[in-house]
XYZ file of C-alpha atoms in Angstrom:
778
model
C 8.765 -15.850 21.450
C 8.118 -12.141 21.762
C 5.302 -10.350 19.996
C 5.216 -6.818 18.566
C 8.794 -5.955 19.477
C 9.503 -5.470 15.777
C 7.491 -3.385 13.318
C 5.861 -5.701 10.769
C 7.909 -5.938 7.587
C 7.060 -7.281 4.153
C 9.015 -10.548 4.129
C 9.119 -10.640 0.315
C 11.208 -7.440 0.298
C 13.456 -8.116 3.307
C 16.282 -9.451 1.167
C 16.221 -6.994 -1.756
C 19.738 -5.900 -2.679
C 21.329 -8.474 -0.371
C 23.200 -11.695 -0.995
C 23.331 -14.863 1.094
C 25.834 -17.725 0.759
C 25.152 -21.198 2.173
C 27.781 -23.848 2.857
C 27.987 -27.247 4.555
C 31.125 -28.057 6.476
C 32.691 -30.873 8.495
C 31.154 -34.331 8.577
C 28.022 -34.845 6.502
C 24.649 -35.481 8.139
C 21.274 -36.527 6.706
C 18.952 -33.512 6.525
C 21.646 -31.029 5.511
C 20.095 -30.900 2.013
C 16.698 -29.984 3.506
C 18.391 -27.071 5.303
C 20.200 -25.953 2.123
C 16.959 -26.188 0.116
C 15.002 -24.134 2.645
C 17.766 -21.509 2.922
C 17.872 -21.108 -0.867
C 14.102 -20.980 -1.391
C 13.327 -18.673 1.540
C 16.256 -16.479 0.577
C 14.858 -16.146 -2.960
C 11.347 -15.567 -1.514
C 12.697 -12.548 0.422
C 14.193 -11.087 -2.766
C 17.830 -11.876 -1.918
C 20.405 -13.467 -4.194
C 21.498 -16.849 -2.860
C 24.786 -18.569 -3.613
C 25.890 -22.174 -3.096
C 29.416 -22.583 -1.727
C 30.567 -26.010 -2.898
C 33.044 -28.098 -0.882
C 32.622 -26.172 2.385
C 35.274 -23.683 3.536
C 37.639 -25.000 0.841
C 35.212 -23.709 -1.784
C 35.053 -20.354 0.044
C 38.864 -20.068 -0.120
C 39.226 -21.319 -3.714
C 36.315 -19.245 -5.055
C 35.669 -19.332 -8.798
C 33.164 -22.005 -9.809
C 32.850 -23.147 -6.218
C 30.615 -20.146 -5.431
C 27.601 -20.298 -7.726
C 24.197 -18.631 -7.898
C 21.408 -20.930 -6.730
C 17.996 -21.035 -8.387
C 14.649 -22.334 -7.238
C 14.944 -25.365 -9.495
C 18.551 -26.153 -8.539
C 17.392 -27.414 -5.111
C 14.604 -29.592 -6.496
C 14.705 -33.304 -5.561
C 17.283 -32.574 -2.804
C 14.959 -33.145 0.130
C 15.115 -36.926 0.171
C 18.866 -37.232 -0.455
C 21.298 -38.093 2.336
C 24.690 -36.424 2.764
C 25.172 -32.956 1.303
C 24.677 -32.274 -2.405
C 26.871 -29.146 -2.349
C 29.761 -31.106 -0.803
C 31.785 -30.746 2.359
C 35.538 -30.856 2.995
C 37.981 -30.524 5.852
C 39.904 -27.309 5.102
C 43.370 -26.483 6.432
C 43.608 -23.324 4.284
C 40.737 -21.632 6.136
C 42.583 -22.080 9.446
C 45.297 -19.683 8.270
C 44.771 -15.928 8.019
C 45.943 -16.062 4.411
C 43.149 -18.538 3.584
C 40.517 -16.452 5.348
C 41.734 -13.353 3.475
C 41.172 -15.172 0.157
C 37.694 -16.252 1.331
C 36.830 -12.662 2.313
C 38.002 -11.414 -1.084
C 35.777 -13.921 -2.889
C 32.723 -12.890 -0.870
C 33.325 -9.129 -1.211
C 33.659 -9.382 -5.017
C 30.254 -11.067 -5.198
C 28.693 -8.650 -2.694
C 27.940 -11.447 -0.184
C 27.655 -10.214 3.419
C 25.431 -12.960 4.851
C 26.814 -16.425 5.479
C 24.809 -19.460 6.522
C 26.996 -22.312 7.823
C 25.652 -25.832 8.371
C 28.125 -27.969 10.313
C 29.454 -29.031 13.711
C 30.887 -26.870 16.496
C 34.334 -26.644 14.815
C 32.799 -25.331 11.589
C 30.627 -22.812 13.475
C 33.537 -21.610 15.647
C 35.517 -21.066 12.427
C 32.660 -18.976 11.056
C 32.585 -16.819 14.195
C 36.363 -16.227 14.041
C 35.961 -15.203 10.384
C 33.251 -12.702 11.341
C 35.285 -11.308 14.256
C 38.303 -10.491 12.091
C 36.276 -9.422 9.029
C 37.127 -5.692 9.205
C 40.854 -6.528 9.569
C 40.695 -8.826 6.523
C 39.002 -6.044 4.497
C 41.746 -3.574 5.515
C 44.425 -6.017 4.318
C 42.576 -6.521 1.020
C 42.287 -2.747 0.402
C 45.952 -2.295 1.288
C 46.991 -5.018 -1.149
C 44.813 -3.503 -3.866
C 42.632 -6.626 -4.097
C 39.406 -4.670 -3.423
C 38.481 -0.986 -3.566
C 37.521 1.299 -0.669
C 33.975 1.385 -2.057
C 33.748 -2.421 -2.040
C 35.058 -2.531 1.512
C 32.488 0.038 2.570
C 29.514 -1.827 1.079
C 30.714 -5.092 2.645
C 31.746 -3.551 5.977
C 29.947 -6.137 8.096
C 29.520 -9.912 7.816
C 26.447 -11.634 9.317
C 26.791 -15.266 10.354
C 24.070 -17.762 11.251
C 24.780 -21.387 12.074
C 22.732 -24.577 11.904
C 24.143 -27.624 13.595
C 24.516 -30.633 11.327
C 25.934 -33.546 13.324
C 24.707 -37.110 13.793
C 26.230 -37.193 17.306
C 23.842 -34.556 18.778
C 26.927 -33.211 20.570
C 26.153 -29.477 20.426
C 24.788 -27.885 23.594
C 21.786 -25.569 23.327
C 19.659 -27.630 20.942
C 17.516 -30.687 21.673
C 18.425 -32.246 18.347
C 21.025 -31.559 15.673
C 20.323 -32.188 11.980
C 21.097 -35.834 11.197
C 20.738 -37.361 14.669
C 17.252 -38.762 14.163
C 18.228 -40.347 10.806
C 21.335 -41.901 12.353
C 19.115 -43.410 15.068
C 16.880 -44.841 12.312
C 19.899 -46.595 10.771
C 21.109 -47.925 14.136
C 17.692 -49.178 15.282
C 17.119 -50.956 11.939
C 20.368 -52.856 12.563
C 19.502 -53.588 16.216
C 16.120 -54.994 15.139
C 17.832 -57.199 12.568
C 20.480 -58.343 15.037
C 18.027 -59.221 17.825
C 16.212 -61.769 15.634
C 19.421 -63.655 14.893
C 20.680 -63.271 18.486
C 17.428 -64.796 19.833
C 17.716 -67.730 17.457
C 21.174 -68.645 18.792
C 20.977 -67.325 22.398
C 23.761 -64.831 21.684
C 25.119 -61.703 23.290
C 25.582 -58.842 20.817
C 27.883 -55.884 21.365
C 26.953 -52.995 19.113
C 29.420 -50.133 18.692
C 27.929 -46.817 17.541
C 29.470 -43.430 16.751
C 29.964 -40.841 19.459
C 33.610 -40.188 20.287
C 32.784 -37.412 22.734
C 29.005 -37.719 23.091
C 26.928 -40.719 24.110
C 23.560 -39.546 22.807
C 23.263 -42.120 19.997
C 24.299 -44.956 22.313
C 21.953 -43.837 25.101
C 18.834 -43.405 22.963
C 19.604 -46.660 21.155
C 19.788 -48.432 24.526
C 16.385 -46.988 25.508
C 14.910 -47.791 22.086
C 15.889 -51.456 22.136
C 15.801 -52.179 25.869
C 19.556 -52.917 25.960
C 21.039 -54.619 29.008
C 23.902 -52.146 29.287
C 25.196 -48.972 27.667
C 28.679 -47.430 27.804
C 28.856 -43.655 27.194
C 31.755 -41.174 27.569
C 29.802 -38.761 29.831
C 29.261 -41.353 32.576
C 31.890 -44.100 32.850
C 30.746 -47.180 34.785
C 31.731 -47.706 38.426
C 35.074 -49.345 39.176
C 33.520 -52.774 39.748
C 31.619 -52.659 36.442
C 32.952 -55.954 35.111
C 31.311 -57.949 37.939
C 28.116 -55.889 37.764
C 27.794 -56.373 33.986
C 28.347 -60.156 34.181
C 25.861 -60.456 37.044
C 23.270 -58.485 35.087
C 23.687 -60.554 31.889
C 23.462 -63.808 33.871
C 20.307 -62.557 35.681
C 18.647 -61.768 32.330
C 19.408 -65.258 31.013
C 18.129 -66.807 34.265
C 14.836 -64.950 33.728
C 14.417 -66.660 30.395
C 15.886 -64.040 28.039
C 17.489 -65.627 24.974
C 19.685 -62.667 24.109
C 21.704 -59.835 25.566
C 22.379 -56.480 23.873
C 25.204 -54.181 24.957
C 25.562 -50.752 23.288
C 28.978 -49.065 23.267
C 29.729 -45.486 22.184
C 33.100 -45.398 20.404
C 34.389 -42.905 23.042
C 33.355 -45.006 26.071
C 35.900 -45.005 28.852
C 36.675 -46.071 32.420
C 36.846 -43.632 35.323
C 40.624 -43.477 34.925
C 40.264 -42.270 31.326
C 41.200 -45.536 29.565
C 39.018 -46.506 26.587
C 36.545 -49.379 26.986
C 36.613 -51.302 23.712
C 34.122 -53.756 22.229
C 36.863 -56.408 22.115
C 37.558 -55.971 25.817
C 33.835 -56.430 26.638
C 33.592 -59.478 24.390
C 36.592 -61.070 26.078
C 35.074 -60.419 29.507
C 31.661 -61.910 28.645
C 33.133 -64.928 26.852
C 35.705 -65.744 29.558
C 33.491 -65.173 32.603
C 30.098 -66.376 31.366
C 30.911 -68.551 28.348
C 28.206 -66.776 26.279
C 28.414 -66.881 22.495
C 29.284 -63.205 21.854
C 29.474 -61.193 18.634
C 30.590 -57.604 17.875
C 28.996 -55.339 15.252
C 30.704 -52.005 14.539
C 28.268 -49.821 12.604
C 30.686 -47.164 11.342
C 29.704 -44.854 8.463
C 26.425 -46.608 7.728
C 25.040 -44.346 10.491
C 25.736 -41.263 8.374
C 24.207 -42.678 5.219
C 20.788 -43.186 3.711
C 17.688 -41.114 3.327
C 16.949 -38.490 5.992
C 14.014 -39.218 8.298
C 10.865 -37.086 8.222
C 11.971 -35.386 11.454
C 15.351 -34.349 9.992
C 13.728 -32.977 6.836
C 11.284 -30.912 8.866
C 14.022 -29.815 11.286
C 16.327 -28.796 8.421
C 13.490 -26.937 6.664
C 12.402 -25.056 9.783
C 15.979 -24.179 10.705
C 16.671 -22.952 7.148
C 13.699 -20.562 7.295
C 14.718 -19.258 10.714
C 18.350 -18.881 9.628
C 17.418 -16.638 6.668
C 15.187 -14.496 8.904
C 17.951 -14.232 11.514
C 20.479 -13.121 8.836
C 18.203 -10.493 7.353
C 17.164 -9.113 10.757
C 20.740 -8.998 12.124
C 22.476 -5.694 12.906
C 26.229 -5.149 13.352
C 25.628 -5.476 17.114
C 23.842 -8.832 16.901
C 26.128 -11.672 17.994
C 26.556 -14.589 15.592
C 23.692 -16.932 16.324
C 22.871 -20.577 15.926
C 19.350 -21.779 15.155
C 18.308 -24.459 17.627
C 15.365 -26.663 18.468
C 13.804 -26.486 21.912
C 10.775 -28.743 22.296
C 8.812 -27.908 19.150
C 10.145 -24.351 18.879
C 12.900 -22.987 16.661
C 15.002 -20.635 18.811
C 18.041 -18.432 18.226
C 20.966 -18.734 20.616
C 24.297 -16.852 20.706
C 26.701 -19.152 18.883
C 29.709 -18.734 21.174
C 27.640 -19.334 24.336
C 26.619 -22.728 22.915
C 30.209 -23.484 21.869
C 31.384 -22.594 25.403
C 28.868 -24.936 27.077
C 29.879 -27.687 24.623
C 33.522 -27.126 25.697
C 32.421 -27.141 29.357
C 31.091 -30.698 28.878
C 34.490 -31.845 27.573
C 36.226 -30.130 30.505
C 33.854 -31.687 33.037
C 34.556 -35.152 31.578
C 38.328 -34.524 31.594
C 38.160 -33.447 35.259
C 36.059 -36.455 36.289
C 32.928 -34.325 37.023
C 30.632 -36.794 35.276
C 27.349 -35.729 36.948
C 28.112 -32.180 35.758
C 28.780 -33.438 32.213
C 25.347 -35.122 32.098
C 23.627 -31.933 33.349
C 25.492 -29.681 30.890
C 24.332 -31.880 28.007
C 20.807 -30.535 28.710
C 17.473 -31.619 30.144
C 16.669 -34.088 27.371
C 19.979 -35.972 27.766
C 19.635 -35.985 31.571
C 16.073 -37.373 31.412
C 17.183 -40.110 29.011
C 20.019 -41.095 31.340
C 17.806 -41.154 34.464
C 15.190 -43.335 32.783
C 17.820 -45.674 31.389
C 19.310 -46.091 34.898
C 15.857 -46.854 36.322
C 14.946 -49.416 33.674
C 18.291 -51.116 33.229
C 20.030 -51.143 36.567
C 17.396 -51.707 39.244
C 15.729 -55.005 39.993
C 12.205 -55.165 41.471
C 12.285 -54.927 45.287
C 11.355 -57.807 47.603
C 9.054 -55.532 49.636
C 5.719 -54.893 47.886
C 3.678 -51.675 48.112
C 0.278 -53.486 48.141
C -0.739 -51.163 45.297
C -2.321 -52.522 42.083
C -1.872 -50.420 38.925
C -3.870 -51.373 35.810
C -2.642 -50.516 32.318
C -4.665 -50.508 29.089
C -4.640 -49.477 25.421
C -7.623 -47.612 23.921
C -8.546 -46.710 20.340
C -6.721 -47.569 17.138
C -3.341 -49.306 17.544
C -0.166 -47.366 16.774
C 3.597 -47.941 16.849
C 5.162 -47.127 20.205
C 2.221 -48.178 22.435
C 4.096 -51.320 23.508
C 7.199 -49.323 24.465
C 5.018 -47.203 26.790
C 3.412 -50.339 28.310
C 6.824 -51.965 28.856
C 8.373 -49.035 30.680
C 5.199 -48.383 32.744
C 5.085 -52.062 33.818
C 8.772 -52.198 34.744
C 8.830 -48.883 36.598
C 5.677 -50.010 38.475
C 7.382 -53.261 39.488
C 10.499 -51.326 40.551
C 8.208 -49.142 42.727
C 6.941 -52.362 44.339
C 3.450 -52.280 42.761
C 1.554 -55.184 41.244
C 0.934 -54.379 37.587
C -2.258 -55.559 35.920
C -2.748 -55.841 32.152
C -6.214 -55.005 30.862
C -6.861 -56.614 27.459
C -9.107 -55.042 24.781
C -9.538 -51.594 26.314
C -12.614 -50.538 28.263
C -14.418 -53.678 27.046
C -11.784 -55.758 28.817
C -12.067 -53.639 31.965
C -15.837 -54.180 31.975
C -15.636 -57.925 31.288
C -12.772 -58.706 33.662
C -10.074 -59.439 31.045
C -7.468 -58.462 33.612
C -4.331 -60.365 34.648
C -0.999 -59.649 36.341
C 1.803 -58.644 33.966
C 5.426 -59.407 34.868
C 8.919 -58.110 34.141
C 9.673 -60.822 31.589
C 6.276 -60.730 29.872
C 7.141 -57.280 28.424
C 10.669 -58.253 27.266
C 11.332 -57.151 23.686
C 8.192 -54.993 23.479
C 9.908 -51.690 22.602
C 10.438 -52.645 18.961
C 7.017 -54.179 18.355
C 4.314 -52.280 16.439
C 0.583 -52.410 17.133
C -0.819 -53.209 20.581
C 0.242 -56.378 22.412
C -2.469 -55.827 25.031
C -5.189 -55.554 22.390
C -7.237 -52.396 21.929
C -10.789 -51.311 21.084
C -12.475 -48.021 20.383
C -15.371 -48.613 22.831
C -15.943 -45.814 25.333
C -16.721 -46.597 29.001
C -19.999 -44.588 29.214
C -22.343 -47.570 28.689
C -20.432 -50.020 30.914
C -19.559 -47.819 33.910
C -21.385 -50.139 36.342
C -19.359 -53.172 35.200
C -16.113 -51.174 35.177
C -16.619 -49.927 38.746
C -17.390 -53.490 39.940
C -14.185 -54.823 38.346
C -12.071 -51.988 39.785
C -13.364 -53.097 43.199
C -13.065 -56.830 42.429
C -9.442 -56.627 41.214
C -8.644 -53.969 43.849
C -7.284 -51.500 41.230
C -5.755 -48.408 42.882
C -4.584 -46.493 39.781
C -5.081 -46.561 36.029
C -2.742 -45.907 33.062
C -4.735 -45.313 29.845
C -2.599 -45.340 26.657
C -4.362 -44.326 23.443
C -5.770 -41.674 21.147
C -8.790 -39.387 21.341
C -10.958 -42.242 22.733
C -8.490 -42.606 25.615
C -8.904 -38.888 26.388
C -12.722 -38.965 26.120
C -12.890 -42.251 28.033
C -10.777 -40.753 30.825
C -13.103 -37.753 30.886
C -16.172 -40.047 31.168
C -14.589 -41.891 34.104
C -13.845 -38.588 35.877
C -17.415 -37.331 35.331
C -18.780 -40.607 36.743
C -16.813 -40.269 39.984
C -19.798 -38.647 41.704
C -21.907 -41.757 41.101
C -19.233 -44.460 41.411
C -16.816 -44.108 44.299
C -14.647 -46.891 42.844
C -13.615 -44.462 40.054
C -12.030 -42.116 42.638
C -8.538 -43.365 41.859
C -5.598 -41.553 40.191
C -5.564 -41.890 36.414
C -3.183 -40.813 33.691
C -3.796 -40.679 29.928
C -0.751 -41.115 27.651
C -1.433 -39.829 24.085
C -0.779 -42.559 21.514
C -2.308 -42.099 18.057
C -1.062 -41.544 14.514
C -3.505 -38.601 14.238
C -1.686 -36.515 16.899
C -5.028 -35.074 18.000
C -5.047 -35.557 21.799
C -5.528 -32.284 23.728
C -2.737 -31.493 26.165
C 0.187 -32.718 24.061
C 2.089 -31.319 21.076
C 3.087 -34.862 20.081
C 1.485 -38.298 20.365
C 3.244 -41.645 20.392
C 2.847 -43.217 16.931
C 2.609 -40.008 14.884
C 6.341 -40.018 14.040
C 6.194 -43.599 12.704
C 3.134 -42.796 10.566
C 4.820 -39.639 9.300
C 7.899 -41.596 8.172
C 5.689 -44.166 6.445
C 3.863 -41.438 4.497
C 7.109 -39.608 3.671
C 8.809 -42.780 2.391
C 5.755 -43.534 0.215
C 5.704 -39.979 -1.146
C 9.407 -40.260 -2.031
C 8.652 -43.292 -4.182
C 5.643 -41.565 -5.724
C 7.757 -38.476 -6.543
C 10.405 -40.712 -8.098
C 7.743 -42.284 -10.291
C 6.375 -38.867 -11.244
C 9.877 -37.575 -12.046
C 10.480 -40.573 -14.266
C 7.265 -40.227 -16.296
C 7.302 -36.376 -16.296
C 4.231 -34.117 -16.262
C 2.429 -36.210 -13.644
C 0.629 -35.070 -10.500
C -0.059 -37.470 -7.634
C -2.914 -36.919 -5.158
C -2.311 -38.791 -1.907
C -4.870 -39.250 0.882
C -3.508 -39.486 4.422
C -5.113 -40.546 7.738
C -5.641 -38.283 10.724
C -9.419 -37.987 11.126
C -10.135 -34.241 11.214
C -6.567 -33.439 12.299
C -4.289 -32.203 9.517
C -1.007 -32.884 11.343
C 0.052 -35.850 9.189
C -0.872 -34.200 5.891
C 0.910 -30.932 6.833
C 4.089 -32.448 8.227
C 4.334 -35.088 5.495
C 3.810 -32.247 2.972
C 6.764 -30.380 4.441
C 8.921 -33.538 4.683
C 8.114 -34.734 1.143
C 8.104 -31.357 -0.607
C 4.406 -31.366 -1.536
C 2.768 -28.641 -3.616
C -0.279 -28.450 -1.331
C -1.821 -30.194 1.672
C -5.576 -29.911 2.169
C -6.697 -30.073 5.798
C -9.896 -29.541 7.771
C -8.423 -26.819 10.035
C -7.625 -24.526 7.073
C -10.822 -24.134 5.091
C -10.421 -24.228 1.333
C -12.790 -23.409 -1.536
C -13.001 -24.093 -5.262
C -10.956 -20.906 -5.779
C -8.092 -22.405 -3.730
C -8.254 -25.570 -5.827
C -8.072 -23.442 -8.983
C -5.027 -21.576 -7.622
C -3.320 -24.913 -6.957
C -4.084 -26.183 -10.475
C -2.722 -22.950 -11.952
C 0.394 -23.322 -9.810
C 0.949 -26.846 -11.197
C 0.338 -25.748 -14.787
C 3.078 -23.130 -14.336
C 5.347 -25.639 -12.653
C 5.155 -27.966 -15.666
C 6.758 -25.155 -17.753
C 9.910 -25.379 -15.587
C 12.399 -28.239 -15.373
C 10.468 -29.671 -12.391
C 7.707 -31.529 -14.223
C 5.859 -33.292 -11.408
C 3.443 -32.530 -8.611
C 2.464 -33.942 -5.214
C -0.764 -33.040 -3.438
C -1.719 -34.376 -0.004
C -5.261 -34.461 1.330
C -6.247 -35.273 4.897
C -9.081 -37.864 4.863
C -11.696 -35.598 6.514
C -10.524 -32.252 5.187
C -13.789 -31.560 3.363
C -16.981 -33.622 2.970
C -17.616 -32.413 -0.599
C -14.123 -31.940 -1.993
C -13.257 -35.610 -1.681
C -10.050 -37.227 -2.965
C -12.009 -38.448 -6.005
C -13.424 -34.970 -6.643
C -9.966 -33.369 -6.447
C -8.499 -36.097 -8.660
C -11.236 -35.531 -11.281
C -10.880 -31.730 -11.134
C -7.075 -31.867 -11.548
C -7.393 -34.449 -14.345
C -9.865 -32.250 -16.242
C -7.962 -28.979 -15.782
C -4.553 -30.517 -16.473
C -5.545 -32.054 -19.795
C -2.769 -31.777 -22.339
C -0.323 -30.471 -19.698
C -0.225 -33.104 -16.955
C -2.030 -36.299 -16.015
C -3.062 -37.429 -12.537
C -2.823 -40.476 -10.315
C -4.243 -40.996 -6.848
C -3.176 -43.049 -3.825
C -5.136 -43.727 -0.641
C -2.507 -44.844 1.874
C -4.921 -46.445 4.337
C -4.000 -48.577 7.327
C -0.347 -49.012 6.392
C 0.058 -45.693 8.279
C -0.846 -47.412 11.570
C 1.474 -50.360 11.086
C 5.175 -51.058 11.041
C 7.862 -51.078 13.687
C 8.095 -47.907 15.786
C 10.682 -45.243 14.952
C 13.428 -44.428 17.482
C 11.488 -41.267 18.442
C 8.312 -43.221 19.206
C 10.173 -45.904 21.163
C 12.027 -43.316 23.200
C 8.983 -41.045 23.679
C 6.833 -44.020 24.705
C 9.498 -45.221 27.133
C 9.769 -41.786 28.765
C 6.008 -41.228 29.019
C 5.378 -44.710 30.390
C 8.015 -44.296 33.106
C 6.993 -40.754 34.038
C 3.289 -41.694 34.276
C 3.867 -44.429 36.876
C 6.287 -42.329 38.944
C 3.606 -39.605 39.018
C 0.900 -42.124 39.996
C 3.075 -43.364 42.876
C 3.274 -39.787 44.221
C -0.486 -39.213 43.724
C -1.301 -42.452 45.564
C 0.633 -41.235 48.594
C -1.333 -37.943 48.514
C -4.679 -39.749 48.142
C -4.140 -42.368 50.850
C -6.734 -41.721 53.586
C -7.560 -43.995 56.521
C -6.245 -47.132 54.920
C -7.713 -46.546 51.440
C -7.250 -44.564 48.246
C -9.659 -41.727 47.528
C -8.926 -39.312 44.634
C -11.593 -36.942 43.349
C -9.721 -33.690 42.678
C -9.280 -32.547 39.031
C -5.467 -32.937 39.265
C -5.794 -36.657 40.113
C -6.791 -37.481 36.505
C -4.390 -36.002 33.968
C -3.074 -36.173 30.433
C 0.715 -36.518 30.362
C 1.887 -34.628 27.299
C 4.736 -32.744 25.699
C 4.070 -28.993 25.883
C 6.635 -26.819 24.091
C 9.716 -27.770 26.102
C 8.546 -30.026 28.927
C 6.553 -33.120 29.818
C 3.565 -31.859 31.805
C 0.513 -33.282 33.573
C -2.727 -31.427 32.804
C -6.143 -32.254 34.358
C -8.538 -33.876 31.888
C -11.388 -31.623 33.039
C -9.355 -28.433 32.339
C -8.436 -29.623 28.825
C -12.104 -29.983 27.914
C -12.309 -26.234 27.230
C -9.588 -26.522 24.580
C -11.276 -29.422 22.789
C -13.507 -29.550 19.724
C -15.260 -32.773 20.802
C -17.347 -33.013 17.596
C -14.276 -33.072 15.339
C -11.980 -34.776 17.857
C -9.204 -32.167 17.782
C -7.702 -29.619 20.170
C -8.813 -26.028 19.464
C -5.213 -24.787 19.453
C -2.582 -26.671 17.483
C 1.042 -25.487 17.365
C 1.918 -26.995 13.974
C -0.562 -24.763 12.074
C 2.096 -21.991 12.275
C 4.403 -24.188 10.181
C 1.972 -24.430 7.225
C 3.107 -21.194 5.529
C 6.671 -22.605 5.369
C 5.429 -25.515 3.248
C 3.667 -23.108 0.853
C 6.683 -20.803 0.536
C 8.979 -23.783 -0.167
C 6.505 -24.859 -2.870
C 6.741 -21.347 -4.425
C 3.363 -19.920 -3.561
C 3.123 -16.147 -3.378
C 1.956 -15.835 0.231
C 2.949 -13.642 3.173
C 5.030 -15.179 5.940
C 3.954 -13.808 9.322
C 7.044 -12.104 10.794
C 5.226 -10.552 13.757
C 6.154 -13.471 15.996
C 9.908 -13.637 16.215
C 12.331 -16.066 17.695
C 14.316 -13.437 19.574
C 17.833 -14.231 20.720
C 17.753 -16.264 23.924
C 20.590 -17.256 26.214
C 21.904 -20.711 26.955
C 20.710 -21.706 30.400
C 23.646 -23.244 32.197
C 22.988 -25.709 34.980
C 24.152 -24.274 38.325
C 27.112 -26.636 38.747
C 29.754 -26.794 41.400
C 33.327 -27.596 40.407
């Protein structure tokens, strides 16, 4: 992000006199509607005219009623719908020059020179070709008398911005494409349902998921459910895979496992390029091992259903960035695609991304499979490496004589168990003895410590809550007992998984190192809390699951409000003093306002919100949704806001309130939380193993430097270790939140999408970046 390279502009006037068209093309993906909605509303906010193009490129070619003006209200209630409301179609006509000439004519006649395309790489390449030959198409149209010279002059240049909508996550340059997270939700729901029946009958299940050319869905599913084996197109198995697979499945059964799960991407193949089919695998397992084996082919169910909270937020953020990119583009700006990198929306040159995507296909065709994995990007490569570690390596016979203790602290949240499972298994693979500490720091003080084995964490990835047990107690008052037990159980390193208490507890242990030498051991804190308030990490394990719970509840509430008309719901969310859940759920559910502690609000703000709702009831959208973070204001409580709205809305709207409570901490973890927990758990133990080597002095461990006690968190684009003591400066200890929080910059988007007259800060731009290619040898 670059600051002050652009003079500040008034965003509400950026689009005056300009027209934007938005279309969805290729296969549908959940979250496309969120992107369409954001494009329309932000386009209108900038003063531009915005048009829907129905039925993709076919609608662009056919014109007429297929290209229609969009209004603010026409995108209402779209956010929670799967698929694409404006339709998509495969279009042969657009592939011919004649078809593209017709499309150009339709756009010129409506004065549209900005095109926003939501689709896969084929759709986006088509858009770039259209843009490249635009001036030639205009010349033909003038020559044929279809448009005038004046029309050609005013439409002399076409701007294109792409957003990638694809459940396969097969486009290089972005961490996630719109629809991928929702598809993973569908798949993981099925896996969870299948594992219960498979366990009952001691079965082997083969699950085939989409991904003809990309194994992302299969790979993340395998990590999310602890599958025994995964087949992906980017990395075919070794030649002797049949024997290896059968040996692995038999080993799992011998260890007491009652089920086996094998995930197959539909494009999986052998090293010689032949497809590996589910039927072939079933035949192998049945003939060789005699296991009762079943196949489930998921098919189009993966594309269907409601978009997840992540996809709604992703689509909304990309839509805003796409409009800004279109309106800031010059004739020299290359066509760009809006991508996600870490938590940042970035702009990348479209054709560079398309080229790298083609490079992956070429690498696979030429048998350069390691290169294919690298070209897919850092996220894909990390997933693959962790899968290989967890699924294909058995614990060594030689032990390291190192004891690593693992514990959960604070309130339970979904995904904690996935982190424990991967930490335990990676520790065992490293040769360590892993110790489970029950009931947090209390358990550490009272000796509730026991060895934890490979099989004891089987099936933990999909379980909510905390299997180890957790308490909020801090170690300060029991440091003496803790140090004695660290010595008694000979603990050499500590993994602390939890929320703000885990961070503060870790800090207290570090500060007590001067007094208690036993605490001079490497420690790592893994953020796990629905509140997402741990310093040192942009995301915490558990927050995504809570966010989906809130969003699903808000969908139902909105449905109820839409049915009864003229009703406003006030919903209280968890989060302590951190407004992350209220803000992100507000964006995902299309709320009218979200009150949080970090953004102070007064009675005047409440009045503005009431006025906003009174005006809204005059439109066709006769409902309202207000979110309030539980500790946003001591005086303006949920009851106070409910009473104020009820009083002021008399005769125009009535109010209802909901306090969501502890349901936000429960439930099975989402694919994101399972995968995130698995990655953090694995990375933490690998880091501890390295630290232990550094800290080994004269036959014992001694660690007292700041960098021997860290928080492992996601920072922008990478997983990083940051010393607990350094993070203290960025912490508001009284209110249990970090002083800087990245998501606060997203709040204006929610207000603009709810039609508030506010200024969007355009001083911080996502300037065009370049796709970083891995330095690969042919």
